[in-house]
């Protein structure tokens, strides 16, 4: 869990006072078919439910899995932020096939981006600089 996942954020709304809600964007650090790990400065407790919109905006493709309901299962403090482990609640209960397909597509694109990034070694970049 060293780096945030590329081009992917989780958006959620939290209540600020009686009538106001705040839209928050949080970085995701892990994602699989069962849940995710996100980092934010907002406070949740284990057992809280949060509704996430996973947003992957890229120049060539925009994928959004909106309305993912998740259960906060773990909280770890890191400086002034928290890492939250979130388990997705049953995907098939709310029009799940479309939502599950979007989540699968996001995981697929993230996996490809990570494999491309891992192929690039720091040595090859310095090699190009030496050639220039």
mmCIF file of N, CA and C in Angstrom:
data_model
loop_
_atom_site.group_PDB
_atom_site.id
_atom_site.type_symbol
_atom_site.label_atom_id
_atom_site.label_comp_id
_atom_site.label_asym_id
_atom_site.label_seq_id
_atom_site.Cartn_x
_atom_site.Cartn_y
_atom_site.Cartn_z
ATOM 1 N N UNK A 1 0.837 -1.178 0.000
ATOM 2 C CA UNK A 1 0.000 0.000 0.000
ATOM 3 C C UNK A 1 0.885 1.246 0.000
ATOM 4 N N UNK A 2 1.774 1.339 -0.973
ATOM 5 C CA UNK A 2 2.702 2.453 -1.037
ATOM 6 C C UNK A 2 2.142 3.659 -1.767
ATOM 7 N N UNK A 3 1.463 3.424 -2.886
ATOM 8 C CA UNK A 3 0.985 4.512 -3.719
ATOM 9 C C UNK A 3 -0.510 4.382 -3.960
ATOM 10 N N UNK A 4 -1.128 5.538 -4.213
ATOM 11 C CA UNK A 4 -2.543 5.527 -4.567
ATOM 12 C C UNK A 4 -2.705 4.919 -5.952
ATOM 13 N N UNK A 5 -3.859 4.322 -6.196
ATOM 14 C CA UNK A 5 -4.137 3.750 -7.503
ATOM 15 C C UNK A 5 -4.243 4.873 -8.533
ATOM 16 N N UNK A 6 -3.697 4.681 -9.731
ATOM 17 C CA UNK A 6 -3.661 5.759 -10.729
ATOM 18 C C UNK A 6 -5.038 6.094 -11.298
ATOM 19 N N UNK A 7 -5.319 7.401 -11.407
ATOM 20 C CA UNK A 7 -6.528 7.935 -12.055
ATOM 21 C C UNK A 7 -7.836 7.507 -11.405
ATOM 22 N N UNK A 8 -7.793 7.047 -10.165
ATOM 23 C CA UNK A 8 -9.002 6.542 -9.516
ATOM 24 C C UNK A 8 -9.211 7.237 -8.176
ATOM 25 N N UNK A 9 -10.418 7.769 -7.986
ATOM 26 C CA UNK A 9 -10.773 8.388 -6.705
ATOM 27 C C UNK A 9 -12.130 7.869 -6.261
ATOM 28 N N UNK A 10 -12.357 7.950 -4.971
ATOM 29 C CA UNK A 10 -13.666 7.626 -4.402
ATOM 30 C C UNK A 10 -14.296 8.935 -3.963
ATOM 31 N N UNK A 11 -15.533 9.137 -4.329
ATOM 32 C CA UNK A 11 -16.277 10.327 -3.897
ATOM 33 C C UNK A 11 -17.408 9.872 -2.993
ATOM 34 N N UNK A 12 -17.621 10.649 -1.943
ATOM 35 C CA UNK A 12 -18.728 10.353 -1.040
ATOM 36 C C UNK A 12 -19.187 11.648 -0.394
ATOM 37 N N UNK A 13 -20.390 11.634 0.122
ATOM 38 C CA UNK A 13 -20.965 12.817 0.778
ATOM 39 C C UNK A 13 -21.048 12.569 2.278
ATOM 40 N N UNK A 14 -20.668 13.599 3.038
ATOM 41 C CA UNK A 14 -20.838 13.524 4.483
ATOM 42 C C UNK A 14 -21.641 14.734 4.938
ATOM 43 N N UNK A 15 -22.378 14.547 6.006
ATOM 44 C CA UNK A 15 -23.220 15.613 6.528
ATOM 45 C C UNK A 15 -22.368 16.619 7.303
ATOM 46 N N UNK A 16 -22.567 17.885 6.991
ATOM 47 C CA UNK A 16 -21.912 18.987 7.697
ATOM 48 C C UNK A 16 -23.016 19.864 8.275
ATOM 49 N N UNK A 17 -23.381 19.614 9.478
ATOM 50 C CA UNK A 17 -24.459 20.379 10.078
ATOM 51 C C UNK A 17 -25.809 19.757 9.754
ATOM 52 N N UNK A 18 -26.847 20.541 9.910
ATOM 53 C CA UNK A 18 -28.193 20.017 9.763
ATOM 54 C C UNK A 18 -28.633 19.865 8.311
ATOM 55 N N UNK A 19 -28.322 20.853 7.464
ATOM 56 C CA UNK A 19 -28.830 20.837 6.097
ATOM 57 C C UNK A 19 -27.754 20.739 5.017
ATOM 58 N N UNK A 20 -26.501 20.825 5.393
ATOM 59 C CA UNK A 20 -25.431 20.875 4.400
ATOM 60 C C UNK A 20 -24.705 19.547 4.297
ATOM 61 N N UNK A 21 -24.355 19.182 3.074
ATOM 62 C CA UNK A 21 -23.542 17.991 2.850
ATOM 63 C C UNK A 21 -22.312 18.401 2.061
ATOM 64 N N UNK A 22 -21.210 17.732 2.352
ATOM 65 C CA UNK A 22 -19.950 18.029 1.686
ATOM 66 C C UNK A 22 -19.565 16.850 0.794
ATOM 67 N N UNK A 23 -19.161 17.157 -0.444
ATOM 68 C CA UNK A 23 -18.669 16.135 -1.352
ATOM 69 C C UNK A 23 -17.170 16.007 -1.148
ATOM 70 N N UNK A 24 -16.718 14.789 -0.837
ATOM 71 C CA UNK A 24 -15.314 14.539 -0.511
ATOM 72 C C UNK A 24 -14.722 13.587 -1.541
ATOM 73 N N UNK A 25 -13.493 13.875 -1.976
ATOM 74 C CA UNK A 25 -12.743 12.961 -2.831
ATOM 75 C C UNK A 25 -11.628 12.347 -2.016
ATOM 76 N N UNK A 26 -11.473 11.033 -2.131
ATOM 77 C CA UNK A 26 -10.437 10.320 -1.380
ATOM 78 C C UNK A 26 -9.667 9.405 -2.323
ATOM 79 N N UNK A 27 -8.380 9.280 -2.061
ATOM 80 C CA UNK A 27 -7.535 8.388 -2.858
ATOM 81 C C UNK A 27 -7.784 6.944 -2.458
ATOM 82 N N UNK A 28 -7.735 6.052 -3.446
ATOM 83 C CA UNK A 28 -7.853 4.622 -3.185
ATOM 84 C C UNK A 28 -6.476 3.982 -3.285
ATOM 85 N N UNK A 29 -6.193 3.070 -2.359
ATOM 86 C CA UNK A 29 -4.881 2.423 -2.319
ATOM 87 C C UNK A 29 -4.948 0.944 -2.657
ATOM 88 N N UNK A 30 -6.108 0.346 -2.545
ATOM 89 C CA UNK A 30 -6.325 -1.046 -2.935
ATOM 90 C C UNK A 30 -7.758 -1.161 -3.425
ATOM 91 N N UNK A 31 -7.961 -2.093 -4.356
ATOM 92 C CA UNK A 31 -9.302 -2.336 -4.861
ATOM 93 C C UNK A 31 -9.380 -3.771 -5.356
ATOM 94 N N UNK A 32 -10.395 -4.481 -4.899
ATOM 95 C CA UNK A 32 -10.663 -5.812 -5.437
ATOM 96 C C UNK A 32 -12.179 -5.982 -5.514
ATOM 97 N N UNK A 33 -12.627 -7.156 -5.837
ATOM 98 C CA UNK A 33 -14.050 -7.394 -6.002
ATOM 99 C C UNK A 33 -14.841 -7.350 -4.712
ATOM 100 N N UNK A 34 -14.152 -7.361 -3.590
ATOM 101 C CA UNK A 34 -14.829 -7.420 -2.286
ATOM 102 C C UNK A 34 -14.780 -6.123 -1.511
ATOM 103 N N UNK A 35 -13.857 -5.214 -1.882
ATOM 104 C CA UNK A 35 -13.751 -3.973 -1.150
ATOM 105 C C UNK A 35 -12.574 -3.134 -1.602
ATOM 106 N N UNK A 36 -12.259 -2.135 -0.783
ATOM 107 C CA UNK A 36 -11.178 -1.222 -1.128
ATOM 108 C C UNK A 36 -10.551 -0.653 0.146
ATOM 109 N N UNK A 37 -9.425 0.028 -0.039
ATOM 110 C CA UNK A 37 -8.785 0.774 1.039
ATOM 111 C C UNK A 37 -8.681 2.212 0.568
ATOM 112 N N UNK A 38 -9.236 3.138 1.341
ATOM 113 C CA UNK A 38 -9.166 4.551 0.966
ATOM 114 C C UNK A 38 -8.531 5.352 2.083
ATOM 115 N N UNK A 39 -7.982 6.510 1.695
ATOM 116 C CA UNK A 39 -7.314 7.389 2.644
ATOM 117 C C UNK A 39 -7.993 8.750 2.616
ATOM 118 N N UNK A 40 -8.407 9.211 3.795
ATOM 119 C CA UNK A 40 -9.055 10.512 3.899
ATOM 120 C C UNK A 40 -8.862 11.068 5.305
ATOM 121 N N UNK A 41 -9.127 12.354 5.461
ATOM 122 C CA UNK A 41 -9.045 12.965 6.782
ATOM 123 C C UNK A 41 -10.399 12.982 7.488
ATOM 124 N N UNK A 42 -11.421 12.489 6.825
ATOM 125 C CA UNK A 42 -12.753 12.416 7.436
ATOM 126 C C UNK A 42 -12.808 11.209 8.379
ATOM 127 N N UNK A 43 -13.593 11.340 9.446
ATOM 128 C CA UNK A 43 -13.610 10.310 10.476
ATOM 129 C C UNK A 43 -14.825 9.407 10.328
ATOM 130 N N UNK A 44 -14.532 8.103 10.221
ATOM 131 C CA UNK A 44 -15.551 7.060 10.241
ATOM 132 C C UNK A 44 -15.158 6.070 11.324
ATOM 133 N N UNK A 45 -16.125 5.326 11.805
ATOM 134 C CA UNK A 45 -15.864 4.285 12.784
ATOM 135 C C UNK A 45 -16.139 2.928 12.157
ATOM 136 N N UNK A 46 -15.428 1.895 12.602
ATOM 137 C CA UNK A 46 -15.755 0.552 12.113
ATOM 138 C C UNK A 46 -17.227 0.260 12.367
ATOM 139 N N UNK A 47 -17.898 -0.252 11.350
ATOM 140 C CA UNK A 47 -19.336 -0.500 11.433
ATOM 141 C C UNK A 47 -20.160 0.544 10.707
ATOM 142 N N UNK A 48 -19.561 1.702 10.382
ATOM 143 C CA UNK A 48 -20.273 2.733 9.625
ATOM 144 C C UNK A 48 -20.460 2.275 8.181
ATOM 145 N N UNK A 49 -21.530 2.732 7.569
ATOM 146 C CA UNK A 49 -21.784 2.460 6.157
ATOM 147 C C UNK A 49 -21.528 3.735 5.369
ATOM 148 N N UNK A 50 -20.857 3.592 4.234
ATOM 149 C CA UNK A 50 -20.562 4.732 3.380
ATOM 150 C C UNK A 50 -20.936 4.367 1.945
ATOM 151 N N UNK A 51 -21.515 5.319 1.225
ATOM 152 C CA UNK A 51 -21.874 5.104 -0.177
ATOM 153 C C UNK A 51 -20.840 5.806 -1.036
ATOM 154 N N UNK A 52 -20.124 5.028 -1.846
ATOM 155 C CA UNK A 52 -19.018 5.545 -2.647
ATOM 156 C C UNK A 52 -19.376 5.613 -4.122
ATOM 157 N N UNK A 53 -18.826 6.607 -4.791
ATOM 158 C CA UNK A 53 -18.804 6.655 -6.243
ATOM 159 C C UNK A 53 -17.349 6.500 -6.644
ATOM 160 N N UNK A 54 -17.004 5.403 -7.301
ATOM 161 C CA UNK A 54 -15.641 5.213 -7.783
ATOM 162 C C UNK A 54 -15.561 5.851 -9.156
ATOM 163 N N UNK A 55 -14.644 6.811 -9.300
ATOM 164 C CA UNK A 55 -14.556 7.600 -10.511
ATOM 165 C C UNK A 55 -13.171 7.449 -11.116
ATOM 166 N N UNK A 56 -13.131 7.000 -12.365
ATOM 167 C CA UNK A 56 -11.872 6.877 -13.094
ATOM 168 C C UNK A 56 -12.010 7.729 -14.346
ATOM 169 N N UNK A 57 -11.476 8.955 -14.287
ATOM 170 C CA UNK A 57 -11.523 9.865 -15.425
ATOM 171 C C UNK A 57 -10.174 9.879 -16.105
ATOM 172 N N UNK A 58 -10.172 9.464 -17.353
ATOM 173 C CA UNK A 58 -8.954 9.460 -18.155
ATOM 174 C C UNK A 58 -9.280 10.141 -19.473
ATOM 175 N N UNK A 59 -8.264 10.577 -20.200
ATOM 176 C CA UNK A 59 -8.538 11.273 -21.470
ATOM 177 C C UNK A 59 -9.318 10.418 -22.468
ATOM 178 N N UNK A 60 -9.074 9.123 -22.495
ATOM 179 C CA UNK A 60 -9.706 8.271 -23.497
ATOM 180 C C UNK A 60 -10.905 7.501 -22.977
ATOM 181 N N UNK A 61 -11.130 7.489 -21.684
ATOM 182 C CA UNK A 61 -12.216 6.692 -21.125
ATOM 183 C C UNK A 61 -12.624 7.254 -19.769
ATOM 184 N N UNK A 62 -13.907 7.247 -19.513
ATOM 185 C CA UNK A 62 -14.408 7.686 -18.211
ATOM 186 C C UNK A 62 -15.317 6.576 -17.677
ATOM 187 N N UNK A 63 -14.909 5.996 -16.557
ATOM 188 C CA UNK A 63 -15.674 4.904 -15.957
ATOM 189 C C UNK A 63 -16.124 5.353 -14.570
ATOM 190 N N UNK A 64 -17.407 5.167 -14.286
ATOM 191 C CA UNK A 64 -17.947 5.551 -12.982
ATOM 192 C C UNK A 64 -18.824 4.430 -12.439
ATOM 193 N N UNK A 65 -18.468 3.960 -11.267
ATOM 194 C CA UNK A 65 -19.301 2.999 -10.548
ATOM 195 C C UNK A 65 -19.925 3.770 -9.393
ATOM 196 N N UNK A 66 -21.165 4.166 -9.578
ATOM 197 C CA UNK A 66 -21.818 5.054 -8.615
ATOM 198 C C UNK A 66 -22.764 4.293 -7.699
ATOM 199 N N UNK A 67 -22.772 4.703 -6.448
ATOM 200 C CA UNK A 67 -23.698 4.124 -5.481
ATOM 201 C C UNK A 67 -23.240 2.820 -4.866
ATOM 202 N N UNK A 68 -21.917 2.611 -4.793
ATOM 203 C CA UNK A 68 -21.393 1.402 -4.141
ATOM 204 C C UNK A 68 -21.526 1.562 -2.635
ATOM 205 N N UNK A 69 -22.266 0.688 -2.015
ATOM 206 C CA UNK A 69 -22.441 0.741 -0.574
ATOM 207 C C UNK A 69 -21.356 -0.107 0.081
ATOM 208 N N UNK A 70 -20.686 0.478 1.075
ATOM 209 C CA UNK A 70 -19.607 -0.237 1.733
ATOM 210 C C UNK A 70 -19.675 -0.122 3.248
ATOM 211 N N UNK A 71 -19.115 -1.119 3.912
ATOM 212 C CA UNK A 71 -19.073 -1.172 5.368
ATOM 213 C C UNK A 71 -17.638 -0.964 5.824
ATOM 214 N N UNK A 72 -17.407 0.034 6.675
ATOM 215 C CA UNK A 72 -16.066 0.298 7.200
ATOM 216 C C UNK A 72 -15.724 -0.812 8.186
ATOM 217 N N UNK A 73 -14.656 -1.561 7.893
ATOM 218 C CA UNK A 73 -14.293 -2.688 8.753
ATOM 219 C C UNK A 73 -13.042 -2.418 9.574
ATOM 220 N N UNK A 74 -12.211 -1.484 9.136
ATOM 221 C CA UNK A 74 -10.967 -1.215 9.865
ATOM 222 C C UNK A 74 -10.546 0.225 9.636
ATOM 223 N N UNK A 75 -9.912 0.820 10.653
ATOM 224 C CA UNK A 75 -9.403 2.189 10.559
ATOM 225 C C UNK A 75 -7.985 2.215 11.095
ATOM 226 N N UNK A 76 -7.051 2.751 10.289
ATOM 227 C CA UNK A 76 -5.657 2.916 10.717
ATOM 228 C C UNK A 76 -5.260 4.376 10.541
ATOM 229 N N UNK A 77 -4.683 4.954 11.574
ATOM 230 C CA UNK A 77 -4.273 6.351 11.520
ATOM 231 C C UNK A 77 -2.908 6.471 10.868
ATOM 232 N N UNK A 78 -2.762 7.473 9.988
ATOM 233 C CA UNK A 78 -1.493 7.778 9.342
ATOM 234 C C UNK A 78 -1.367 9.288 9.285
ATOM 235 N N UNK A 79 -0.499 9.836 10.135
ATOM 236 C CA UNK A 79 -0.346 11.300 10.278
ATOM 237 C C UNK A 79 -1.710 11.911 10.589
ATOM 238 N N UNK A 80 -2.181 12.854 9.768
ATOM 239 C CA UNK A 80 -3.473 13.477 10.045
ATOM 240 C C UNK A 80 -4.602 12.825 9.251
ATOM 241 N N UNK A 81 -4.316 11.701 8.612
ATOM 242 C CA UNK A 81 -5.315 10.995 7.811
ATOM 243 C C UNK A 81 -5.586 9.614 8.386
ATOM 244 N N UNK A 82 -6.591 8.966 7.812
ATOM 245 C CA UNK A 82 -6.928 7.596 8.186
ATOM 246 C C UNK A 82 -6.998 6.740 6.928
ATOM 247 N N UNK A 83 -6.530 5.498 7.057
ATOM 248 C CA UNK A 83 -6.759 4.490 6.033
ATOM 249 C C UNK A 83 -7.961 3.685 6.495
ATOM 250 N N UNK A 84 -8.948 3.519 5.612
ATOM 251 C CA UNK A 84 -10.139 2.749 5.943
ATOM 252 C C UNK A 84 -10.235 1.529 5.035
ATOM 253 N N UNK A 85 -10.423 0.369 5.639
ATOM 254 C CA UNK A 85 -10.747 -0.830 4.871
ATOM 255 C C UNK A 85 -12.258 -0.884 4.762
ATOM 256 N N UNK A 86 -12.731 -0.954 3.523
ATOM 257 C CA UNK A 86 -14.166 -0.926 3.270
ATOM 258 C C UNK A 86 -14.560 -2.175 2.498
ATOM 259 N N UNK A 87 -15.506 -2.919 3.037
ATOM 260 C CA UNK A 87 -16.042 -4.097 2.357
ATOM 261 C C UNK A 87 -17.313 -3.686 1.635
ATOM 262 N N UNK A 88 -17.386 -4.035 0.346
ATOM 263 C CA UNK A 88 -18.587 -3.711 -0.413
ATOM 264 C C UNK A 88 -19.734 -4.599 0.046
ATOM 265 N N UNK A 89 -20.894 -3.965 0.212
ATOM 266 C CA UNK A 89 -22.104 -4.698 0.557
ATOM 267 C C UNK A 89 -22.590 -5.348 -0.729
ATOM 268 N N UNK A 90 -23.356 -6.401 -0.624
ATOM 269 C CA UNK A 90 -23.853 -7.181 -1.766
ATOM 270 C C UNK A 90 -24.100 -6.317 -3.002
ATOM 271 N N UNK A 91 -23.335 -6.567 -4.060
ATOM 272 C CA UNK A 91 -23.446 -5.759 -5.277
ATOM 273 C C UNK A 91 -24.716 -6.049 -6.058
ATOM 274 N N UNK A 92 -25.224 -7.262 -6.020
ATOM 275 C CA UNK A 92 -26.373 -7.631 -6.844
ATOM 276 C C UNK A 92 -27.696 -7.101 -6.303
ATOM 277 N N UNK A 93 -27.696 -6.514 -5.105
ATOM 278 C CA UNK A 93 -28.962 -6.081 -4.517
ATOM 279 C C UNK A 93 -29.522 -4.813 -5.167
ATOM 280 N N UNK A 94 -28.667 -3.951 -5.740
ATOM 281 C CA UNK A 94 -29.151 -2.699 -6.339
ATOM 282 C C UNK A 94 -28.745 -2.616 -7.810
ATOM 283 N N UNK A 95 -29.423 -3.317 -8.679
ATOM 284 C CA UNK A 95 -29.070 -3.286 -10.088
ATOM 285 C C UNK A 95 -27.633 -3.721 -10.295
ATOM 286 N N UNK A 96 -27.256 -4.751 -9.592
ATOM 287 C CA UNK A 96 -25.856 -5.145 -9.446
ATOM 288 C C UNK A 96 -25.110 -5.498 -10.706
ATOM 289 N N UNK A 97 -25.763 -6.050 -11.715
ATOM 290 C CA UNK A 97 -25.010 -6.513 -12.869
ATOM 291 C C UNK A 97 -24.268 -5.365 -13.535
ATOM 292 N N UNK A 98 -24.914 -4.236 -13.699
ATOM 293 C CA UNK A 98 -24.259 -3.078 -14.309
ATOM 294 C C UNK A 98 -23.166 -2.528 -13.398
ATOM 295 N N UNK A 99 -23.449 -2.416 -12.122
ATOM 296 C CA UNK A 99 -22.479 -1.904 -11.158
ATOM 297 C C UNK A 99 -21.290 -2.845 -11.011
ATOM 298 N N UNK A 100 -21.568 -4.141 -10.947
ATOM 299 C CA UNK A 100 -20.492 -5.124 -10.840
ATOM 300 C C UNK A 100 -19.617 -5.104 -12.089
ATOM 301 N N UNK A 101 -20.223 -4.904 -13.256
ATOM 302 C CA UNK A 101 -19.472 -4.841 -14.510
ATOM 303 C C UNK A 101 -18.575 -3.598 -14.540
ATOM 304 N N UNK A 102 -19.084 -2.469 -14.080
ATOM 305 C CA UNK A 102 -18.269 -1.246 -14.032
ATOM 306 C C UNK A 102 -17.107 -1.412 -13.064
ATOM 307 N N UNK A 103 -17.354 -2.042 -11.928
ATOM 308 C CA UNK A 103 -16.290 -2.283 -10.949
ATOM 309 C C UNK A 103 -15.233 -3.220 -11.525
ATOM 310 N N UNK A 104 -15.668 -4.252 -12.238
ATOM 311 C CA UNK A 104 -14.730 -5.170 -12.875
ATOM 312 C C UNK A 104 -13.882 -4.441 -13.918
ATOM 313 N N UNK A 105 -14.514 -3.558 -14.693
ATOM 314 C CA UNK A 105 -13.795 -2.787 -15.717
ATOM 315 C C UNK A 105 -12.761 -1.856 -15.074
ATOM 316 N N UNK A 106 -13.117 -1.204 -13.982
ATOM 317 C CA UNK A 106 -12.178 -0.328 -13.279
ATOM 318 C C UNK A 106 -10.989 -1.136 -12.786
ATOM 319 N N UNK A 107 -11.242 -2.302 -12.183
ATOM 320 C CA UNK A 107 -10.140 -3.136 -11.685
ATOM 321 C C UNK A 107 -9.229 -3.575 -12.822
ATOM 322 N N UNK A 108 -9.827 -3.894 -13.964
ATOM 323 C CA UNK A 108 -9.060 -4.321 -15.128
ATOM 324 C C UNK A 108 -8.139 -3.202 -15.626
ATOM 325 N N UNK A 109 -8.659 -1.989 -15.748
ATOM 326 C CA UNK A 109 -7.862 -0.851 -16.216
ATOM 327 C C UNK A 109 -6.765 -0.515 -15.213
ATOM 328 N N UNK A 110 -7.077 -0.528 -13.922
ATOM 329 C CA UNK A 110 -6.075 -0.252 -12.894
ATOM 330 C C UNK A 110 -4.955 -1.292 -12.953
ATOM 331 N N UNK A 111 -5.323 -2.547 -13.120
ATOM 332 C CA UNK A 111 -4.323 -3.611 -13.209
ATOM 333 C C UNK A 111 -3.392 -3.394 -14.400
ATOM 334 N N UNK A 112 -3.953 -3.040 -15.545
ATOM 335 C CA UNK A 112 -3.133 -2.786 -16.733
ATOM 336 C C UNK A 112 -2.207 -1.587 -16.515
ATOM 337 N N UNK A 113 -2.735 -0.522 -15.914
ATOM 338 C CA UNK A 113 -1.908 0.666 -15.657
ATOM 339 C C UNK A 113 -0.763 0.340 -14.695
ATOM 340 N N UNK A 114 -1.046 -0.467 -13.670
ATOM 341 C CA UNK A 114 0.001 -0.826 -12.719
ATOM 342 C C UNK A 114 1.061 -1.708 -13.365
ATOM 343 N N UNK A 115 0.643 -2.631 -14.241
ATOM 344 C CA UNK A 115 1.641 -3.481 -14.889
ATOM 345 C C UNK A 115 2.501 -2.682 -15.852
ATOM 346 N N UNK A 116 1.911 -1.715 -16.544
ATOM 347 C CA UNK A 116 2.707 -0.849 -17.413
ATOM 348 C C UNK A 116 3.694 -0.011 -16.606
ATOM 349 N N UNK A 117 3.224 0.490 -15.471
ATOM 350 C CA UNK A 117 4.091 1.307 -14.618
ATOM 351 C C UNK A 117 5.241 0.484 -14.044
ATOM 352 N N UNK A 118 4.987 -0.770 -13.691
ATOM 353 C CA UNK A 118 6.038 -1.599 -13.110
ATOM 354 C C UNK A 118 7.078 -2.011 -14.154
ATOM 355 N N UNK A 119 6.675 -2.044 -15.425
ATOM 356 C CA UNK A 119 7.638 -2.385 -16.477
ATOM 357 C C UNK A 119 8.676 -1.296 -16.692
ATOM 358 N N UNK A 120 8.260 -0.069 -16.433
ATOM 359 C CA UNK A 120 9.205 1.039 -16.582
ATOM 360 C C UNK A 120 10.134 1.047 -15.385
ATOM 361 N N UNK A 121 11.396 0.847 -15.642
ATOM 362 C CA UNK A 121 12.350 0.841 -14.535
ATOM 363 C C UNK A 121 13.052 2.193 -14.474
ATOM 364 N N UNK A 122 13.469 2.633 -13.285
ATOM 365 C CA UNK A 122 14.178 3.914 -13.163
ATOM 366 C C UNK A 122 15.468 3.918 -13.979
ATOM 367 N N UNK A 123 16.096 2.771 -14.178
ATOM 368 C CA UNK A 123 17.333 2.703 -14.947
ATOM 369 C C UNK A 123 17.134 3.090 -16.399
ATOM 370 N N UNK A 124 15.980 2.732 -16.973
ATOM 371 C CA UNK A 124 15.747 3.048 -18.377
ATOM 372 C C UNK A 124 15.556 4.545 -18.583
ATOM 373 N N UNK A 125 14.975 5.219 -17.609
ATOM 374 C CA UNK A 125 14.800 6.669 -17.717
ATOM 375 C C UNK A 125 16.154 7.357 -17.688
ATOM 376 N N UNK A 126 17.019 6.937 -16.775
ATOM 377 C CA UNK A 126 18.338 7.562 -16.717
ATOM 378 C C UNK A 126 19.139 7.226 -17.961
ATOM 379 N N UNK A 127 18.890 6.041 -18.544
ATOM 380 C CA UNK A 127 19.559 5.673 -19.787
ATOM 381 C C UNK A 127 19.187 6.618 -20.919
ATOM 382 N N UNK A 128 17.910 6.998 -20.985
ATOM 383 C CA UNK A 128 17.480 7.950 -21.995
ATOM 384 C C UNK A 128 18.111 9.319 -21.762
ATOM 385 N N UNK A 129 18.238 9.697 -20.519
ATOM 386 C CA UNK A 129 18.863 10.987 -20.208
ATOM 387 C C UNK A 129 20.338 10.997 -20.607
ATOM 388 N N UNK A 130 21.003 9.871 -20.418
ATOM 389 C CA UNK A 130 22.414 9.812 -20.797
ATOM 390 C C UNK A 130 22.570 9.883 -22.299
ATOM 391 N N UNK A 131 21.611 9.307 -23.043
ATOM 392 C CA UNK A 131 21.689 9.355 -24.499
ATOM 393 C C UNK A 131 21.480 10.776 -25.000
ATOM 394 N N UNK A 132 20.683 11.555 -24.300
ATOM 395 C CA UNK A 132 20.387 12.922 -24.724
ATOM 396 C C UNK A 132 21.514 13.823 -24.400
#
